[in-house]
PDB file of C-alpha atoms in Angstrom:
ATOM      1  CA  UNK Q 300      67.082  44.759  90.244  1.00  0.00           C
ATOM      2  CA  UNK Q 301      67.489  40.998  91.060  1.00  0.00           C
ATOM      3  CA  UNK Q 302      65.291  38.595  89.634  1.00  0.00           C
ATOM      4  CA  UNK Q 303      62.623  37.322  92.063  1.00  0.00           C
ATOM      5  CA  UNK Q 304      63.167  33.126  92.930  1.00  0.00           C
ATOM      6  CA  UNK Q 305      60.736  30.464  90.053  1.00  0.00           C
ATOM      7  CA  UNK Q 306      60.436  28.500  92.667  1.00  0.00           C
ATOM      8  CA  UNK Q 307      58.434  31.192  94.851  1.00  0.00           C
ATOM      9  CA  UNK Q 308      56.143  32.069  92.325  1.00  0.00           C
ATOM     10  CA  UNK Q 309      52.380  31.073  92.532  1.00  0.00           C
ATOM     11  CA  UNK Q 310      50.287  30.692  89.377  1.00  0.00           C
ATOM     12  CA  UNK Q 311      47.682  28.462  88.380  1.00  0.00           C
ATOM     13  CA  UNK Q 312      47.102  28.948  84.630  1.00  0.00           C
ATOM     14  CA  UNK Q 313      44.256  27.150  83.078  1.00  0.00           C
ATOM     15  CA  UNK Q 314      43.542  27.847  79.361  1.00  0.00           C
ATOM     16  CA  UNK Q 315      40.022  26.547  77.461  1.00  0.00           C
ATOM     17  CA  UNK Q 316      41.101  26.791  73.922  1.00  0.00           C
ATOM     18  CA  UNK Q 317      38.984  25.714  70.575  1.00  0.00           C
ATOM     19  CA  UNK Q 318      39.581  24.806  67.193  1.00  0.00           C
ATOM     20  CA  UNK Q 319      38.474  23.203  64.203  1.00  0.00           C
ATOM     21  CA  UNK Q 320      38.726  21.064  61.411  1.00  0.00           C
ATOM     22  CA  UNK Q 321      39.144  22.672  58.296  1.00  0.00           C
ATOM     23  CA  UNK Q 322      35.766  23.737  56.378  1.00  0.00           C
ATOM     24  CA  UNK Q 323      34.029  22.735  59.657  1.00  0.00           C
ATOM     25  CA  UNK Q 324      33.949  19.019  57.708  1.00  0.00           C
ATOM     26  CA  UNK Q 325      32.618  16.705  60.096  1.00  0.00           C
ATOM     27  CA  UNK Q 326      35.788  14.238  60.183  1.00  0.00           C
ATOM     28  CA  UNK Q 327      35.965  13.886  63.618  1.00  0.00           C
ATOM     29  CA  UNK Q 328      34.843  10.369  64.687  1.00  0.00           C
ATOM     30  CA  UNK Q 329      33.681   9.555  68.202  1.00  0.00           C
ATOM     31  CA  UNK Q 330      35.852   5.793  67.918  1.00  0.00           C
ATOM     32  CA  UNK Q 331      38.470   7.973  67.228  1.00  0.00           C
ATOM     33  CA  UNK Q 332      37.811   9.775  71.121  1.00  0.00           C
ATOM     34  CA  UNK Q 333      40.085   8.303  73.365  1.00  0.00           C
ATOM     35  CA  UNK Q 334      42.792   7.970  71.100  1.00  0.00           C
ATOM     36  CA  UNK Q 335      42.826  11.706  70.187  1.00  0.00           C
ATOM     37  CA  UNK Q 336      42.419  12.622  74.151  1.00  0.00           C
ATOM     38  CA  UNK Q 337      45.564  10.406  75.054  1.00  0.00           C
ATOM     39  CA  UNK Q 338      47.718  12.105  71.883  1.00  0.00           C
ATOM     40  CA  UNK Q 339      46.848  15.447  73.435  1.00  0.00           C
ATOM     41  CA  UNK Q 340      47.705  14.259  77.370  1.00  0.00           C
ATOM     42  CA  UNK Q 341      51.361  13.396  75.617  1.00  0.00           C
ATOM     43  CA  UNK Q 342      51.706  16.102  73.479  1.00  0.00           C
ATOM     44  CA  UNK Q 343      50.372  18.706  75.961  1.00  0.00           C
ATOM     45  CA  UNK Q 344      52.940  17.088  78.816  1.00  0.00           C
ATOM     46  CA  UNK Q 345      55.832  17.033  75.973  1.00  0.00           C
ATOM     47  CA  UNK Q 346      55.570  20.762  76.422  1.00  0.00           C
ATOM     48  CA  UNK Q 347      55.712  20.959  80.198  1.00  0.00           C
ATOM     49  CA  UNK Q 348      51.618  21.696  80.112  1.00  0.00           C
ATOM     50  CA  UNK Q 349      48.879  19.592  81.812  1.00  0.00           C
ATOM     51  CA  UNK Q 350      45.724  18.186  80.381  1.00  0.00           C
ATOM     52  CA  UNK Q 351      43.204  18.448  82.024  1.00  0.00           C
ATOM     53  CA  UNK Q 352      40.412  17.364  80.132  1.00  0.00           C
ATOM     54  CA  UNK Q 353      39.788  17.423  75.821  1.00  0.00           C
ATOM     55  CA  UNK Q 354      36.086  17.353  74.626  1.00  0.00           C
ATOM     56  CA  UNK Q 355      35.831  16.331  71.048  1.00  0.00           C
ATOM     57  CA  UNK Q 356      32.621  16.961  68.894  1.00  0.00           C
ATOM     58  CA  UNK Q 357      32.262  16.453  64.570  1.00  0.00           C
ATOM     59  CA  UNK Q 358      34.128  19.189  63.551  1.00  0.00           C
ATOM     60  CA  UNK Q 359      36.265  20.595  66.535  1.00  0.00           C
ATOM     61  CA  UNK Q 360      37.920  20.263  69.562  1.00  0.00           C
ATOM     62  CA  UNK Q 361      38.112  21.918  73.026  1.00  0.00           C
ATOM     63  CA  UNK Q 362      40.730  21.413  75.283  1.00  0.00           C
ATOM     64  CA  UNK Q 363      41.744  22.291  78.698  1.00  0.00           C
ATOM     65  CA  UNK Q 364      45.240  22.820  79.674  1.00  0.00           C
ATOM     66  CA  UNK Q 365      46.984  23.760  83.244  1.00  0.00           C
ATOM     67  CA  UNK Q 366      50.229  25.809  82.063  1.00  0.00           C
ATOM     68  CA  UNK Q 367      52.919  27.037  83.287  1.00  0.00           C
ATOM     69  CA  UNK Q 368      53.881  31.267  82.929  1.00  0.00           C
ATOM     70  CA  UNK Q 369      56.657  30.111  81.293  1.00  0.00           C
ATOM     71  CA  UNK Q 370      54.623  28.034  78.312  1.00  0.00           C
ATOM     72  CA  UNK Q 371      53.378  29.429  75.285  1.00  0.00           C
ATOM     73  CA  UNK Q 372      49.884  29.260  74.260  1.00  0.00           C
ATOM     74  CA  UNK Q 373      50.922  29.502  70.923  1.00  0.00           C
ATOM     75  CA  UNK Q 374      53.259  26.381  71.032  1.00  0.00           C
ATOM     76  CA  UNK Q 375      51.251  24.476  72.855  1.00  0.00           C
ATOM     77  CA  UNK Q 376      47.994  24.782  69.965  1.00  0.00           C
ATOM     78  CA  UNK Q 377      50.605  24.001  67.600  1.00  0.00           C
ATOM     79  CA  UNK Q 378      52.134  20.723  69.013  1.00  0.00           C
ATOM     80  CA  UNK Q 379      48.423  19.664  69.600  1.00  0.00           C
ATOM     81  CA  UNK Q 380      46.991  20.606  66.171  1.00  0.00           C
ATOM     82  CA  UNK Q 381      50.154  19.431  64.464  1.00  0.00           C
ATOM     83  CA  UNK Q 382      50.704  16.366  66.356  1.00  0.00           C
ATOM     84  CA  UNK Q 383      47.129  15.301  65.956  1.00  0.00           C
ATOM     85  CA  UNK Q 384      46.558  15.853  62.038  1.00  0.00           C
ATOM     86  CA  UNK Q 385      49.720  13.854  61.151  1.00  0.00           C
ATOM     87  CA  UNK Q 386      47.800  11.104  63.644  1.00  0.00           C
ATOM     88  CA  UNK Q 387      44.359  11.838  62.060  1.00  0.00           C
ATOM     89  CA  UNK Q 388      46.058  11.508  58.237  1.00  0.00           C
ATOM     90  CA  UNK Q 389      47.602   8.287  58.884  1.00  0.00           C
ATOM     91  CA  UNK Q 390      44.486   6.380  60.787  1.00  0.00           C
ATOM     92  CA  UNK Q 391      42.484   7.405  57.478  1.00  0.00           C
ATOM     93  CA  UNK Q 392      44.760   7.619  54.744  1.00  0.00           C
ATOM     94  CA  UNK Q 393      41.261   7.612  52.276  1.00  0.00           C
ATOM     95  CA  UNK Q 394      41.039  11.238  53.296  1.00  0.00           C
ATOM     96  CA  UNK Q 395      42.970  14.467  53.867  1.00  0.00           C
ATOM     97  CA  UNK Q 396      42.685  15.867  56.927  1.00  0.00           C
ATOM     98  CA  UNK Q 397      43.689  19.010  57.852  1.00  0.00           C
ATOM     99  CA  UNK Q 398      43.010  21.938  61.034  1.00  0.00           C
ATOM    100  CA  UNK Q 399      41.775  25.457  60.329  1.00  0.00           C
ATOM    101  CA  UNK Q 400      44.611  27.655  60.507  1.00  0.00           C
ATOM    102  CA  UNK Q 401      44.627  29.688  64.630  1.00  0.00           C
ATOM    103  CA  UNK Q 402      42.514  28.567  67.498  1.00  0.00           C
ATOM    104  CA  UNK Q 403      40.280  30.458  70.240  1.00  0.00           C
ATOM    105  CA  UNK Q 404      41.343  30.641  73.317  1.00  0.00           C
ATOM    106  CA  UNK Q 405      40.734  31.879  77.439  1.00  0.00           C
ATOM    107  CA  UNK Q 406      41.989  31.411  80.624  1.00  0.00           C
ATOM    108  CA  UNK Q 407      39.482  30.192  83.086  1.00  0.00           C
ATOM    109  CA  UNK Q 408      38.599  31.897  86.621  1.00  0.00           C
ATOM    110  CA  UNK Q 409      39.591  29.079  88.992  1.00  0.00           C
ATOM    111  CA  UNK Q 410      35.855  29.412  90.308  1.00  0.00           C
ATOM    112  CA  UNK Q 411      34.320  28.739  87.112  1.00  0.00           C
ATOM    113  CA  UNK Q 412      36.588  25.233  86.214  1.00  0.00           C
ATOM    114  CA  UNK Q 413      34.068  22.917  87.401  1.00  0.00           C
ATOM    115  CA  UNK Q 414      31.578  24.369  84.772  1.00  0.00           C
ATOM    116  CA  UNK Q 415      34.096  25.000  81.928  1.00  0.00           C
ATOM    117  CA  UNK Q 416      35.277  21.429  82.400  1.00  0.00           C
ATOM    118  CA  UNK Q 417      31.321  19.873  82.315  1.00  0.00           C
ATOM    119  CA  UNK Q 418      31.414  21.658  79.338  1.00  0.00           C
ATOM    120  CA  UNK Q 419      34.567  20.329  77.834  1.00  0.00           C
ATOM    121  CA  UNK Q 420      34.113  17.038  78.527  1.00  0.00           C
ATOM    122  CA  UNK Q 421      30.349  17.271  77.409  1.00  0.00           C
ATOM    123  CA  UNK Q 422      31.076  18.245  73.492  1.00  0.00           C
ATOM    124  CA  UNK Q 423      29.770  15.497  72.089  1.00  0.00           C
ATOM    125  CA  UNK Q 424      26.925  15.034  73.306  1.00  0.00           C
ATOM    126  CA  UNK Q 425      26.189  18.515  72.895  1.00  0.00           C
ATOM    127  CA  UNK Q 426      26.842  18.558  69.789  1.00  0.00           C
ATOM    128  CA  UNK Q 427      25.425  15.140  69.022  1.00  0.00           C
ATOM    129  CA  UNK Q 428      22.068  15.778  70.536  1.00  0.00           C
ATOM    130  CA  UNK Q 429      19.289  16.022  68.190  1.00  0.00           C
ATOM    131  CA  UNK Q 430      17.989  20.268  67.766  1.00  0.00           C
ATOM    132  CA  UNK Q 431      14.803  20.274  69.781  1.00  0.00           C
ATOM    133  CA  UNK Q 432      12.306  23.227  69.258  1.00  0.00           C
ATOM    134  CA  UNK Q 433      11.059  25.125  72.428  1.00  0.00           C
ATOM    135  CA  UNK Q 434       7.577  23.635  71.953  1.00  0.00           C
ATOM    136  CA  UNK Q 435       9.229  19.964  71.336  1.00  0.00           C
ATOM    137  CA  UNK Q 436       8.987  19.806  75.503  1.00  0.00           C
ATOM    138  CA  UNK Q 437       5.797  20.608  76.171  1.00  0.00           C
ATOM    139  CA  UNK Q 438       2.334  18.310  75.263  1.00  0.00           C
ATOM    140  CA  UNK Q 439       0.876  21.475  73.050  1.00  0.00           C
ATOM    141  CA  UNK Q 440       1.867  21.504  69.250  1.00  0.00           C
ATOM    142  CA  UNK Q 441       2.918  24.843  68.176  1.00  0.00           C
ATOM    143  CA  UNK Q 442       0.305  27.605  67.208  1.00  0.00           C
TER     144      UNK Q 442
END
């Protein structure tokens, strides 16, 4: 059976995958942002991936990442996680820094990536935001 052409394949493989820092510790600092995002754009492109858009909160990460069928999920978490703790140790060498060993991952319905990528992008603010009570948004105090 002969093998079928690469070049006449069609994919589009978009992956949303999570993890965090070790212990949950809240190490991740929002100066620290852009920085991280760029590491991952090299790291992720290093591995013949695409970035698409990273969303950092406090204590973990989300990124979003166009692959190819070729790429491994598996190496791809890695070079990000490992690339950006070595990065994370030495800007704040007062402090050991370290990932939570795996990751969580999904592959995203190309008619759901405008949400999933809203929701990337928006970590830390969601995270960030003060917790708000039901009753917080209405003039009444609770009963």
């Amino acid at each position: 059976m002969a093998r079928s052409d690469p070049s006449r394949r069609v994919h589009d493989l978009v992956v949303h995958m999570v993890w965090t820092v070790r212990h949950r510790l809240p190490l991740l600092e929002a100066c620290d942002d852009v920085r991280r995002v760029e590491l991952f754009r090299r790291k992720a492109c290093e591995v013949g991936a695409e970035l698409i858009a990273a969303g950092c909160a406090c204590d973990h990460v989300h990124v979003l990442v166009r692959i190819a069928a070729t790429n491994s999920v598996a190496e791809i978490a890695k070079r990000l996680k490992g690339a950006s703790s070595r990065v994370e140790n030495l800007a704040h060498p007062d402090r050991r820094f370290e990932w939570q060993d795996g990751y969580w991952c999904q592959s995203c319905d190309p008619l759901s990536l405008d949400s999933v990528l809203a929701y990337v992008i928006g970590q830390r603010a969601h995270h960030d935001a003060p917790t708000r009570e039901p009753w917080q948004d209405t003039h009444d105090a609770p009963p």
